């Protein structure tokens, strides 16, 4: 039962262009959504988050959009830079059985081409 | 550097054996989470401890157990190992089980079961 899905295992974008990473979820109890970035041989690092009461959050080159009716969120990176090449995980948070739990998607490998 | 440390970095062992993975959270963080990442899979939540007590359980096998000690470091014990247990095991920590639930990840322990 994959509650958080990232349907694109990989994405390739030209440097300077916009990268759009997508994520779908099924559980309407999720109240917070996060994006993590992971480089090889390192643990994931937090990138940006959004509360379910908002539809957009922006931090520099990174913007996350949330469409609750479609149970869909996306991460926009503009302009894309070579250092953005990494695996991006979407995660959703909900209080389940009395504790806040994070559920991760499978990840999307983003490659920025010079 | 997230401030979360994990040892060992790599572990190679045989089927049927038992291993212990260790995690030291960021200074001041009370919550510790364990995740498993198998090949081409997303992060699967295993278990969470908060200030020494088990707080939430995910997809953790009965052969696996964990604990958090008074100094807040945590250990994940994996026994009767099978080939399918080969994976990256991440530990993460957070100050509390907050709504935003931003977690700080360690670099991971790569377990190979031969």
PDB file of C-alpha atoms in Angstrom, chain B residues 22 24 27 43 60 72 77 79 84-85 96 102 107 113:
ATOM      1  CA  UNK B  22      24.214   2.421  16.318  1.00  0.00           C
ATOM      2  CA  UNK B  24      23.728   9.147  17.966  1.00  0.00           C
ATOM      3  CA  UNK B  27      22.552  17.273  20.383  1.00  0.00           C
ATOM      4  CA  UNK B  43      12.613   4.981   2.680  1.00  0.00           C
ATOM      5  CA  UNK B  60       9.538  -3.509  11.281  1.00  0.00           C
ATOM      6  CA  UNK B  72      19.499   9.204  23.820  1.00  0.00           C
ATOM      7  CA  UNK B  77      19.313  -4.969  16.320  1.00  0.00           C
ATOM      8  CA  UNK B  79      18.815 -10.971  13.922  1.00  0.00           C
ATOM      9  CA  UNK B  84      16.700  -9.602   1.669  1.00  0.00           C
ATOM     10  CA  UNK B  85      17.799  -7.599   4.708  1.00  0.00           C
ATOM     11  CA  UNK B  96      10.227  16.283  19.236  1.00  0.00           C
ATOM     12  CA  UNK B 102      11.559  17.811   9.964  1.00  0.00           C
ATOM     13  CA  UNK B 107      24.763   9.107   6.592  1.00  0.00           C
ATOM     14  CA  UNK B 113      24.126 -10.044   3.918  1.00  0.00           C
TER      15      UNK B 113
END
